[in-house]
CSV table of C-alpha atoms and ligand atoms in Angstrom, one decimal:
chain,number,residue,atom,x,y,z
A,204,UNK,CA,167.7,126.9,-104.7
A,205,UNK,CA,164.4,125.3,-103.9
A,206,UNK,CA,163.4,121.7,-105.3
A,207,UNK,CA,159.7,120.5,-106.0
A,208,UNK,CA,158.7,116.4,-106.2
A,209,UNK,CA,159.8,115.1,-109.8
A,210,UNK,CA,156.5,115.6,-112.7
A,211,UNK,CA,154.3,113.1,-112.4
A,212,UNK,CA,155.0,112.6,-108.2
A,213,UNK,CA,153.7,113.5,-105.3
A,214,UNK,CA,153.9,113.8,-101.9
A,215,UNK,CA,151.2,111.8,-99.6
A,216,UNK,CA,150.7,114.4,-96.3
A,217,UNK,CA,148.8,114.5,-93.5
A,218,UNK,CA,146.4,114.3,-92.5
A,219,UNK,CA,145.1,112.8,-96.0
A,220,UNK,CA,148.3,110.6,-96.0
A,221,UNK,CA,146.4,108.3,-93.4
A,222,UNK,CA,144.1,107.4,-95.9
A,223,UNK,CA,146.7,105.9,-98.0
A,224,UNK,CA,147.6,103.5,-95.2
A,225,UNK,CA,144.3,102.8,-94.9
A,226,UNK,CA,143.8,101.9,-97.9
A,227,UNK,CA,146.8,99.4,-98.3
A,228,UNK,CA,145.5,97.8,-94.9
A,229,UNK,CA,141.8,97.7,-96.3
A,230,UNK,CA,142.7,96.3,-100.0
A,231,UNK,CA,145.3,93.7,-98.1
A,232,UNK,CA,143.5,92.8,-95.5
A,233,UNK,CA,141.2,89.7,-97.4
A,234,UNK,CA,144.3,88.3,-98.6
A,235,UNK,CA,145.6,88.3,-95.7
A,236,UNK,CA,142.8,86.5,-94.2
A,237,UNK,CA,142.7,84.1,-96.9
A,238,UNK,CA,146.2,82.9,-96.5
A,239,UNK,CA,148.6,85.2,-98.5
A,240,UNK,CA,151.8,85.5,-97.3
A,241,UNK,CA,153.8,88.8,-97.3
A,242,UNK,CA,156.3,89.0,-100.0
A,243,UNK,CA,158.5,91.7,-100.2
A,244,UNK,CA,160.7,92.2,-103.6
A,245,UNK,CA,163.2,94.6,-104.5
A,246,UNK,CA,162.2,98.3,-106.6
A,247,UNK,CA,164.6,97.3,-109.2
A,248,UNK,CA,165.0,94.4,-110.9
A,249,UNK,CA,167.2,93.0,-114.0
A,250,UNK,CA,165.4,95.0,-117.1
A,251,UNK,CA,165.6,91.4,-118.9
A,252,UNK,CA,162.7,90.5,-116.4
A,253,UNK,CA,160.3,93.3,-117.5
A,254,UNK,CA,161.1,93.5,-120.5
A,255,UNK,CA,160.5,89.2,-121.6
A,256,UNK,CA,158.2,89.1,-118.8
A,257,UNK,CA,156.0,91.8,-119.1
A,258,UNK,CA,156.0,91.6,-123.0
A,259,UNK,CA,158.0,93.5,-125.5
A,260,UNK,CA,155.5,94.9,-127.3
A,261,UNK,CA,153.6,96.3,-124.4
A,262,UNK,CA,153.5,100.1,-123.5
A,263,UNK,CA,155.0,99.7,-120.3
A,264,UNK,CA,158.4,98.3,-121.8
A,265,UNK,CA,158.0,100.2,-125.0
A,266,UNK,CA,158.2,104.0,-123.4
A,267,UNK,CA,157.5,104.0,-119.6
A,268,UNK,CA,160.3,102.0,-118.3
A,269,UNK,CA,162.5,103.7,-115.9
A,270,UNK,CA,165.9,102.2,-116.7
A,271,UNK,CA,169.7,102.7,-115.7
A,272,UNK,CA,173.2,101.3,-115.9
A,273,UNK,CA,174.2,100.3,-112.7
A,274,UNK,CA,178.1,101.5,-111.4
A,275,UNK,CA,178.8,97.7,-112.2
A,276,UNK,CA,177.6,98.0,-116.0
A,277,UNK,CA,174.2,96.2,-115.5
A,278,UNK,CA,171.0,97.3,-117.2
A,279,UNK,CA,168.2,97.7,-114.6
A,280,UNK,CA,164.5,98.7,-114.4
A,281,UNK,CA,163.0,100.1,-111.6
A,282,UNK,CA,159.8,98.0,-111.3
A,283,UNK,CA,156.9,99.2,-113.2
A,284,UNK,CA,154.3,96.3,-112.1
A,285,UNK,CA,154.5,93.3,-109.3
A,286,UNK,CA,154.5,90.3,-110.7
A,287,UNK,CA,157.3,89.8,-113.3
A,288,UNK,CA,159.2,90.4,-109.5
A,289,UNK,CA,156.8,87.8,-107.5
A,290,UNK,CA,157.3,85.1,-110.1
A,291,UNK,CA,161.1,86.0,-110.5
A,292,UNK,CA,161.2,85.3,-106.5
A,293,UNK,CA,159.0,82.3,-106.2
A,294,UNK,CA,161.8,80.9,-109.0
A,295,UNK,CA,164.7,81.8,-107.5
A,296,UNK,CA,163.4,80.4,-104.3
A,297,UNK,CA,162.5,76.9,-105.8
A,298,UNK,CA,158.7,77.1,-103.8
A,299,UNK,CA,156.7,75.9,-106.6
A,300,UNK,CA,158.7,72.5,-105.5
A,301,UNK,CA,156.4,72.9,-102.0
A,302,UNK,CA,152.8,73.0,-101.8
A,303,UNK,CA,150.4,74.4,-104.3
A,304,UNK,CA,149.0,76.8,-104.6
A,305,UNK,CA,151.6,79.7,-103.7
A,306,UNK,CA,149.8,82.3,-102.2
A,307,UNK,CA,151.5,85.5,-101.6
A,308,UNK,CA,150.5,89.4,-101.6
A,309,UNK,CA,152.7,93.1,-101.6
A,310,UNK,CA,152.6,96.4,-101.3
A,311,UNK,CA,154.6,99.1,-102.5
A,312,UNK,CA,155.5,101.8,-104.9
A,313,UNK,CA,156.1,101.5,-108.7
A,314,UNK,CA,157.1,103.5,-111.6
A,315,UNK,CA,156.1,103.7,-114.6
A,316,UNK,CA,157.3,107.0,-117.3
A,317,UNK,CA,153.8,107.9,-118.0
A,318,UNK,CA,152.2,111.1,-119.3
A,319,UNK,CA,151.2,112.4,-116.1
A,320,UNK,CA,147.6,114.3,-115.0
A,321,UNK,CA,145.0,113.3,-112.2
A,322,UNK,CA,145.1,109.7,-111.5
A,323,UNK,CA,148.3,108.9,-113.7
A,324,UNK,CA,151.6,109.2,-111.7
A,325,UNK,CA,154.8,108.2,-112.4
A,326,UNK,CA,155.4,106.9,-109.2
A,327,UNK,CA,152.3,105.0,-107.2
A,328,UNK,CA,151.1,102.7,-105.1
A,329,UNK,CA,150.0,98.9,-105.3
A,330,UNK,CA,149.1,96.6,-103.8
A,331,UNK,CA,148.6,93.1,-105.2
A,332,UNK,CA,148.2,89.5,-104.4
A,333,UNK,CA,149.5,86.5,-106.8
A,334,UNK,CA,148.1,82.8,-106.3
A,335,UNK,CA,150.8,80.7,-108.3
A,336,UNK,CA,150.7,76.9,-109.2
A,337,UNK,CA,147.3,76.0,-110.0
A,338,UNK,CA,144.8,75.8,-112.5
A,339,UNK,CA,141.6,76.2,-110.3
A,340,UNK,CA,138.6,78.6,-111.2
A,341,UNK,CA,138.1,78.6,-107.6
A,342,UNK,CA,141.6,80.3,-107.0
A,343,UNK,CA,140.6,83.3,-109.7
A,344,UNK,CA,137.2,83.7,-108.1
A,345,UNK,CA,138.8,83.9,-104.9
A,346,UNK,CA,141.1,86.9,-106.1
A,347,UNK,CA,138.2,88.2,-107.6
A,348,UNK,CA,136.2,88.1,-104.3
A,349,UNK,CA,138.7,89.2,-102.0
A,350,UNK,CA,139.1,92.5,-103.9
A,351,UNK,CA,135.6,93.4,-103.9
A,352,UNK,CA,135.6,92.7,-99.9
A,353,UNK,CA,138.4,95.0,-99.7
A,354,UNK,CA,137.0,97.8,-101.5
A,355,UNK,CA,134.0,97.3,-100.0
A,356,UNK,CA,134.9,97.9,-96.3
A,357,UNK,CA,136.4,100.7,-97.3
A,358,UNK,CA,132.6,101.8,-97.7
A,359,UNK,CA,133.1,102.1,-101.8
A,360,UNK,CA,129.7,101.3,-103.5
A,361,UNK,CA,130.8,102.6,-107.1
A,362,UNK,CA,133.5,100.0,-108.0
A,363,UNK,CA,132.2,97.4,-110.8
A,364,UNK,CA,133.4,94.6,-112.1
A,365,UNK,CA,134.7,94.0,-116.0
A,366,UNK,CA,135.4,90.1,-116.5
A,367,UNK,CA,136.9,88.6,-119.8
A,368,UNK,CA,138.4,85.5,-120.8
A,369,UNK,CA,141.3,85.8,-123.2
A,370,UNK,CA,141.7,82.0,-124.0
A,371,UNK,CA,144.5,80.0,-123.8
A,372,UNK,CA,147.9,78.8,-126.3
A,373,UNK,CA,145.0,75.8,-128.3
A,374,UNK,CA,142.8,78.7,-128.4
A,375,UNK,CA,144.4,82.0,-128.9
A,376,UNK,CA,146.3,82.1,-132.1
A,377,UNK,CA,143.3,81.5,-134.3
A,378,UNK,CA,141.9,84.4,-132.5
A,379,UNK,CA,144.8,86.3,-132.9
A,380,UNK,CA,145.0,85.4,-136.6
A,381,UNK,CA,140.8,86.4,-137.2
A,382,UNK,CA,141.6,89.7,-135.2
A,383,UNK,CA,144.7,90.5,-136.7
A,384,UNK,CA,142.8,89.9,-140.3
A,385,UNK,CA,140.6,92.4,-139.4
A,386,UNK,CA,142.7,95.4,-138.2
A,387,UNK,CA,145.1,94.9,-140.7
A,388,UNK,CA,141.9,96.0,-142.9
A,389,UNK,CA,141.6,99.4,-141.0
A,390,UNK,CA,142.8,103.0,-141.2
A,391,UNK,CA,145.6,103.0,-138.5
A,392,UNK,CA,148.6,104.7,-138.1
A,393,UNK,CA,151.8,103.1,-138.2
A,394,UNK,CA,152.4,102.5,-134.8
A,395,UNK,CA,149.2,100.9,-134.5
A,396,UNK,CA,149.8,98.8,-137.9
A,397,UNK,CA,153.4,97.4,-136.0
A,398,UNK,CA,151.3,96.6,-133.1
A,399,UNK,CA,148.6,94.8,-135.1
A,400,UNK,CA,151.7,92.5,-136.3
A,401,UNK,CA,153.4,92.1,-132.6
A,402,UNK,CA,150.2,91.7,-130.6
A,403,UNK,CA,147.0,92.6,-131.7
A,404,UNK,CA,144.6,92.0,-128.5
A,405,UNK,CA,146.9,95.1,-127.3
A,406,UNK,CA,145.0,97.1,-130.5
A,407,UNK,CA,141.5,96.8,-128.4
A,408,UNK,CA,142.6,98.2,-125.5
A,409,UNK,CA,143.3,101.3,-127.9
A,410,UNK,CA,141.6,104.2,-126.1
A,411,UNK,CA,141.3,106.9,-129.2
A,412,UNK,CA,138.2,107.4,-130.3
A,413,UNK,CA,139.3,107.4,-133.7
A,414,UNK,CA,140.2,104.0,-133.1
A,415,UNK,CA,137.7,103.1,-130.7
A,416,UNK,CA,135.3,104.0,-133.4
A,417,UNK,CA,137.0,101.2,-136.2
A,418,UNK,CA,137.1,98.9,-133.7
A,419,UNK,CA,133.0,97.7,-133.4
A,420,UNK,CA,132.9,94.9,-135.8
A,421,UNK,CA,136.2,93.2,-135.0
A,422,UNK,CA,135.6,89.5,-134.0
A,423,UNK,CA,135.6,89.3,-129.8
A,424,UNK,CA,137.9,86.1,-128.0
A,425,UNK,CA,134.9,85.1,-126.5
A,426,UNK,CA,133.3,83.4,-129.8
A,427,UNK,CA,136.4,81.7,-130.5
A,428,UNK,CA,137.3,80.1,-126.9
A,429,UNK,CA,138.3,76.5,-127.0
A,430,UNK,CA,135.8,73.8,-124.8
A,431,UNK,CA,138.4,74.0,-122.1
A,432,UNK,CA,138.5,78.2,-121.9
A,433,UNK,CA,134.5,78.1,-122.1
A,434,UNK,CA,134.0,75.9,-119.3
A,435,UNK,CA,136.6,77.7,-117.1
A,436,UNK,CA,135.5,80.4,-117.8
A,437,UNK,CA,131.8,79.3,-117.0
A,438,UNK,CA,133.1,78.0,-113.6
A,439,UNK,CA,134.4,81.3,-112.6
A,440,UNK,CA,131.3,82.9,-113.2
A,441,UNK,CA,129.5,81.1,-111.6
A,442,UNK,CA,131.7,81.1,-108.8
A,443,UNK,CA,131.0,84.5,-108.2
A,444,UNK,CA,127.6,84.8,-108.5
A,445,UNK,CA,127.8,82.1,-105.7
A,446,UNK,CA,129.8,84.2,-104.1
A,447,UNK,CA,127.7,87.2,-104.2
A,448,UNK,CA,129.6,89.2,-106.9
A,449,UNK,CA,128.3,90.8,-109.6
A,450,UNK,CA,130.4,91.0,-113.1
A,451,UNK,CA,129.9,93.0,-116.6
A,452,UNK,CA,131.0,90.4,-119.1
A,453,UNK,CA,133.1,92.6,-121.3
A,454,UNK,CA,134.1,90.3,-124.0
A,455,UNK,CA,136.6,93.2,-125.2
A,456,UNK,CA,138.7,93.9,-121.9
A,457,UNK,CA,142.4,93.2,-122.3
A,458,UNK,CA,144.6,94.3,-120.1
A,459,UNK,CA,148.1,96.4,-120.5
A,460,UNK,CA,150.4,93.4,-120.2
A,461,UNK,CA,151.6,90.5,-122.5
A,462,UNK,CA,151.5,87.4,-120.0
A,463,UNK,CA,147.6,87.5,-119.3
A,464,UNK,CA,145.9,84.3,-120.3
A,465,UNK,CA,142.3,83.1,-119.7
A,466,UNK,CA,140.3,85.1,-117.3
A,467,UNK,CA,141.2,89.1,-117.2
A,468,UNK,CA,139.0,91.7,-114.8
A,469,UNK,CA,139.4,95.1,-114.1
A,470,UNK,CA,137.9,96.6,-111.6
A,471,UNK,CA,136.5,100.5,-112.5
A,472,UNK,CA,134.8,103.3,-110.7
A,473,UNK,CA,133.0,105.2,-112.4
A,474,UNK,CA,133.7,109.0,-110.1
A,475,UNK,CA,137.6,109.3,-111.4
A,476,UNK,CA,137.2,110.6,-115.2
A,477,UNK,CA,139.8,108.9,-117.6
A,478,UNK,CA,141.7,107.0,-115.0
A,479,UNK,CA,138.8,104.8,-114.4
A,480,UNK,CA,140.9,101.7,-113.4
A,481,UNK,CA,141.3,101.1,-109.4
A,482,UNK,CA,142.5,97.6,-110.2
A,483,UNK,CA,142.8,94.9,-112.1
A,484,UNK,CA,144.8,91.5,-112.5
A,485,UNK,CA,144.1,88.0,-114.4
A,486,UNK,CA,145.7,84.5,-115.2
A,487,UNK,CA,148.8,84.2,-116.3
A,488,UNK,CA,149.7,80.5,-117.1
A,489,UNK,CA,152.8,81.2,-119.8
A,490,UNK,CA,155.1,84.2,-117.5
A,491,UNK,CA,156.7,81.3,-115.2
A,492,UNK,CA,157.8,79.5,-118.6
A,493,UNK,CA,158.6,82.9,-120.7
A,494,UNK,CA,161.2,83.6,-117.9
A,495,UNK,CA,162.8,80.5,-117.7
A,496,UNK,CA,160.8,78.7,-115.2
A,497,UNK,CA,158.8,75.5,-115.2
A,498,UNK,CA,154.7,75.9,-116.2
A,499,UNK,CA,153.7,77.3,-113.2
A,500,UNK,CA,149.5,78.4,-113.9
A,501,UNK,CA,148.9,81.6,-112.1
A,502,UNK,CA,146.7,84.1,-111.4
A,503,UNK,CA,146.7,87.6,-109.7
A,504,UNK,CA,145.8,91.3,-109.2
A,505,UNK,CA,147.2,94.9,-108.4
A,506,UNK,CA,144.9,97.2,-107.0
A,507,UNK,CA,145.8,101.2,-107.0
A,508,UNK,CA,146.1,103.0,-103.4
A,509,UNK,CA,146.5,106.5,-105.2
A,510,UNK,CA,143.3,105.8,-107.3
A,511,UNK,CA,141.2,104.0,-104.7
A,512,UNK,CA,141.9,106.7,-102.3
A,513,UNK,CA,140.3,109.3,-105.3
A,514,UNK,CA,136.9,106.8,-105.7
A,515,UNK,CA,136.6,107.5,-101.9
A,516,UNK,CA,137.1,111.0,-102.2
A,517,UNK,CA,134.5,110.9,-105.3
A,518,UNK,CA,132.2,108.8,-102.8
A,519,UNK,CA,132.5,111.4,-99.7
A,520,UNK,CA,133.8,109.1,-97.9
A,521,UNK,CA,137.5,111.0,-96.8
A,522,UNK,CA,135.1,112.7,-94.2
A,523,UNK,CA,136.8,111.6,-90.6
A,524,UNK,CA,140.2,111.5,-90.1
A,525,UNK,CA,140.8,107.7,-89.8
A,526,UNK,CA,143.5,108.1,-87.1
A,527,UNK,CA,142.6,110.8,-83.9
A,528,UNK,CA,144.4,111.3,-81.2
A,529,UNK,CA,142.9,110.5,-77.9
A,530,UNK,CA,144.7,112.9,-75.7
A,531,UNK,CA,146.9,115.9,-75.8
A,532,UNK,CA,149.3,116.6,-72.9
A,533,UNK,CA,149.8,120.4,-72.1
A,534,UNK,CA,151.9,121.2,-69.4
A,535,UNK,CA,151.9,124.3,-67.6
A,536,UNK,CA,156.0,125.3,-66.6
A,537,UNK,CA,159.4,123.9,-67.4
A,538,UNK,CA,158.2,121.1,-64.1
A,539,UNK,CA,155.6,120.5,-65.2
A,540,UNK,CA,156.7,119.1,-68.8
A,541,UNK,CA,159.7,117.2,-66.6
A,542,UNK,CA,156.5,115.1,-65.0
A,543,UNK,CA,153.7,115.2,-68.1
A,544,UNK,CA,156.9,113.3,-70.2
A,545,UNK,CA,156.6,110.6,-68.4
A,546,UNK,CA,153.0,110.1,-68.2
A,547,UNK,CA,152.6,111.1,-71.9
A,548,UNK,CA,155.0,107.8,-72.6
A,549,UNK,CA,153.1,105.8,-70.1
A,550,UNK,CA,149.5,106.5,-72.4
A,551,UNK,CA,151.5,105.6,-75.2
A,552,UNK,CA,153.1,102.5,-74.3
A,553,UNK,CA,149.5,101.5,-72.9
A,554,UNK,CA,148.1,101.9,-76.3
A,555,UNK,CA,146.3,105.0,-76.5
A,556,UNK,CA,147.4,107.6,-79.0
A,557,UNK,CA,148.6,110.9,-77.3
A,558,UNK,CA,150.4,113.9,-78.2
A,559,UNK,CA,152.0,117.1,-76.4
A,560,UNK,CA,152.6,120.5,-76.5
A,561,UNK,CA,156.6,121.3,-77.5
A,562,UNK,CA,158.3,124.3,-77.5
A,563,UNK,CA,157.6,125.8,-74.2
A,564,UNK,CA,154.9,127.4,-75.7
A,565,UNK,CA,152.4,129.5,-73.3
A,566,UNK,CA,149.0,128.2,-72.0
A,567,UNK,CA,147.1,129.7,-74.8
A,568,UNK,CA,149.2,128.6,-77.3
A,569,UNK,CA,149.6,125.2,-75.9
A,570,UNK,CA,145.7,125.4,-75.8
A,571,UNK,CA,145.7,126.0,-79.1
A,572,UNK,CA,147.5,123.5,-80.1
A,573,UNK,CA,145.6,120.9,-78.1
A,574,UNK,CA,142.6,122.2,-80.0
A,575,UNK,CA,144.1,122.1,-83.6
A,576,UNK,CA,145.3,118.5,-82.6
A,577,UNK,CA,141.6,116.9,-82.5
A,578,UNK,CA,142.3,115.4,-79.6
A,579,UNK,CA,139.5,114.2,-77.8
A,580,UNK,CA,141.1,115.1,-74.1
A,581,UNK,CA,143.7,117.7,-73.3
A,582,UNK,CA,145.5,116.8,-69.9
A,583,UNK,CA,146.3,120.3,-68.4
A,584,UNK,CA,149.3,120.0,-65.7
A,585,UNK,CA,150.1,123.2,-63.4
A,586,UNK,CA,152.2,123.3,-60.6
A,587,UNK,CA,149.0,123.1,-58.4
A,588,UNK,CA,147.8,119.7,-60.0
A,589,UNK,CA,151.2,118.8,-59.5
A,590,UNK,CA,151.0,119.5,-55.7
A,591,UNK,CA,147.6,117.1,-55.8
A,592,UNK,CA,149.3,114.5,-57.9
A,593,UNK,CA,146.7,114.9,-60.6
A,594,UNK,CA,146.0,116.4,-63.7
A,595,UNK,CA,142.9,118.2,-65.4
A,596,UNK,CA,141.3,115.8,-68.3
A,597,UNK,CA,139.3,118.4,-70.0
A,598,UNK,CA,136.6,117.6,-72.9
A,599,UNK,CA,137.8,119.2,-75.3
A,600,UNK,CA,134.7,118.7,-77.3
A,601,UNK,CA,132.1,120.2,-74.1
A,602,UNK,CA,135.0,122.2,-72.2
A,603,UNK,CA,134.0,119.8,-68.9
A,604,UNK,CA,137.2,119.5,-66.7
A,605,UNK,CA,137.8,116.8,-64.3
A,606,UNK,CA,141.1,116.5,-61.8
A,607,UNK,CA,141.8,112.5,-62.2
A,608,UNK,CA,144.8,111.3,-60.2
A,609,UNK,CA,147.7,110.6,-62.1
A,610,UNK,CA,148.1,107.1,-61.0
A,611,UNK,CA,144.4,106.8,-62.8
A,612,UNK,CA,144.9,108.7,-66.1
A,613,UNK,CA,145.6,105.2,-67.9
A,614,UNK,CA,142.5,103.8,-66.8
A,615,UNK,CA,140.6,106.5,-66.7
A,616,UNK,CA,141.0,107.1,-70.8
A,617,UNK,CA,141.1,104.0,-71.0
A,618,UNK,CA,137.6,103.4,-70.1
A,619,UNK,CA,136.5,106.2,-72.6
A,620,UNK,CA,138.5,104.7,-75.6
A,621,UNK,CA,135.9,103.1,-76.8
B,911,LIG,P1,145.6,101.9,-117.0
B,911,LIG,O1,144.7,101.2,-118.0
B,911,LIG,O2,144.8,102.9,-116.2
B,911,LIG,O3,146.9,102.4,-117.5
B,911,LIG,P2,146.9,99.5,-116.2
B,911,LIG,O4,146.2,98.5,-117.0
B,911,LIG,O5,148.2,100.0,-116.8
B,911,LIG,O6,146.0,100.7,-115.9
B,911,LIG,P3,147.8,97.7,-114.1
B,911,LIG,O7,149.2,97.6,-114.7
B,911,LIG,O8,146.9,96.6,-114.2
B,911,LIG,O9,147.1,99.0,-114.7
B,911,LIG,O10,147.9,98.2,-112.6
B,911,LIG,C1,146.8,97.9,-111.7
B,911,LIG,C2,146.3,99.2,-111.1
B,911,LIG,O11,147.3,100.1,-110.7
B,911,LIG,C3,145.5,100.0,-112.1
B,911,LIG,O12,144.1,99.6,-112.2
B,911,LIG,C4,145.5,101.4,-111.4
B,911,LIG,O13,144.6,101.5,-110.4
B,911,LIG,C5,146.9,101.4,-110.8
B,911,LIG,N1,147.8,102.2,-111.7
B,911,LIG,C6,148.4,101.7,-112.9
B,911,LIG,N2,149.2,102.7,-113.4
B,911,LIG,C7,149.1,103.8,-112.6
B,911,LIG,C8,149.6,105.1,-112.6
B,911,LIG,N3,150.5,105.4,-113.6
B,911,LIG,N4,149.3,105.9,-111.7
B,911,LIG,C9,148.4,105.6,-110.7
B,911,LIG,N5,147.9,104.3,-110.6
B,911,LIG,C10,148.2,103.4,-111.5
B,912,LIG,MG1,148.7,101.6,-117.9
């Protein structure tokens, strides 16, 4: 019997697997500079806090929740998004009683039952960042900001910007009652017509054409934001244009989850067909409240490693491998491996990245090997460097050999590491 990853999963391999670490360093790394802490939460969670959290009505809880009785009788989910599980945590751990803003950002895999094909898996990769506590435009601009900077020194020039404000609880519902007056006047299926009645922004997000196509005319949030929503909304504009970021007002972005208040992005490239999302987030000032916390205004993002990792590819940009090796040890004779071990451990422990040749392999082979590695140096040891108490540093790149003293080796690549 053979097995083969689960639909809708893969397996990240190398050498392309590096890119996916790359990626979550990249897209974390601003956040990290900015003063996010590292919050780690568990891949399962009670279903109660997806399903109030993330919003009944939305896709995710209606059909691509992965759920399961526990042995002990208890419904759980495995997590399909990050922040039902960041706010659930920041609850449980009474912070919002500390200082405010709450700054915190993950990484790791969720799942989500969806109908799988290129850039839609049913088990991925985030990672997100959550700023919880406050109600400053700064704090959304800043998420904003520091997920441009990550995609951008990952050398991606194709991601753009969609920005929205979805108003707030004075605002909203006479939004929510024009928009719902005009879909309940179109020719939707029944589905659809349900969702009109349990939330209608949900409705625009609709990606059928047929739907897509009904859709022009209906009345857009941004005409019927409240003073308070429009000036927010004005400051976080022009916040990023400050900050050097340019946005597409898209006054009909909504995003897949219930709990989004106020200002919504996503953040597309335009290289990945239908999957065009690489990221996205928004304010969410009512999820601390809907699962039984105090008000707790908050806003956040999750960017995709699977789908940021495809943009690249569509940019040309998964040329070099991100992590070479600097040296390959190949020793000549069963001695010979007894004394490269060592030094091979030494290299490492130094900080240089170094492999060897395993399996008492012959020269050629072992060659060969050192080759295929991409190595920059193979370090040839024979019984007669052994005698010398060198070994050969060869270029693997020009072929030149050199005998450097084995006491030296460290230094010696460690003056070319650079
Ligand atoms: P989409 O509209 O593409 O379904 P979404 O609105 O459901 O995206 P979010 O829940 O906001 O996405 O997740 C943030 C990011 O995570 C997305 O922009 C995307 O890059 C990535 N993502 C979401 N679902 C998947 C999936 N099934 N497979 C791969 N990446 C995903
Ligand atoms: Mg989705």
């Amino acid at each position: 019997m053979t097995f083969q990853a689960p639909k809708g999963t893969f397996d990240w391999m190398p050498p392309r697997s590096e890119w996916a670490l790359t990626v979550r360093d990249a897209l974390s790394a601003p956040a990290r500079r900015a003063g996010y802490g590292y919050i780690e939460t568990p891949a399962f969670e009670d279903t109660a806090l997806f399903s109030r959290g993330v919003g009944e009505s939305t896709d995710i809880v209606t059909k691509e929740m992965y759920t399961f009785t526990s042995r002990g009788g208890q419904s759980l989910t495995l997590r399909p998004e990050g922040t039902a599980s960041v706010v659930r945590a920041v609850l449980e751990h009474g912070l919002y009683g500390g200082p405010l803003p709450i700054k915190l950002w993950y990484s790791g895999s969720y799942f989500r039952y969806e109908r799988a094909q290129a850039g839609r898996y049913r088990h991925f990769s985030q990672v997100g960042a959550e700023a919880l506590g406050s109600e400053d435009p700064a704090l959304d601009a800043e998420l904003i900001v520091l997920a441009m900077d990550g995609y951008a020194s990952l050398g991606l020039r194709g991601v753009r910007l969609l920005l929205n404000s979805l108003g707030c609880r004075e605002c909203r519902p006479a939004y929510r009652a024009a928009l719902q007056d005009f879909l309940r006047g179109l020719d939707l299926d029944e589905a659809t017509r349900a969702r009109v009645e349990i939330n209608p922004l949900r409705v625009l997000d609709d990606k059928r054409p047929e739907v897509r196509a009904q859709l022009t005319g209906a009345p857009l949030v941004t005409d019927h934001l409240c003073g308070a929503c429009k000036a927010y909304h004005e400051e976080v504009r022009g916040l990023l244009t400050a900050a050097g970021v340019a946005y597409e007002d898209d006054p009909r972005l909504v995003r897949g989850l219930d709990y989004y208040t106020r200002t919504t992005f996503e953040f597309l490239h335009d290289g990945l067909g239908a999957q065009s999302a690489v990221g996205g987030g928004g304010r969410y000032d009512g999820l601390s409240e809907q699962i039984g916390g105090p008000a707790l205004p908050s806003v956040g993002w999750a960017l995709g490693v699977d789908r940021t990792v495809l943009a690249m590819e569509a940019e040309g940009l998964l040329t070099e491998r991100p992590r070479a090796l600097g040296a390959f040890a190949v020793p000549l004779g069963e001695e010979a491996r007894r004394r490269i071990f060592p030094l091979v451990s030494e290299l490492r422990r130094a900080g240089l990245a170094v492999d060897m040749a395993f399996g008492g392999r012959g020269v050629k082979g072992a060659m060969k090997a050192a080759d295929r590695s991409g190595a920059r140096y193979a370090l040839i040891l024979g019984d007669r460097d052994i005698e010398a108490g060198a070994v050969q540093v060869k270029d693997l790149a020009t072929g030149d050999q050199t005998a450097v003293p084995l006491a030296e080796v460290v230094e010696f690549l460690k003056g070319k590491d650079s």
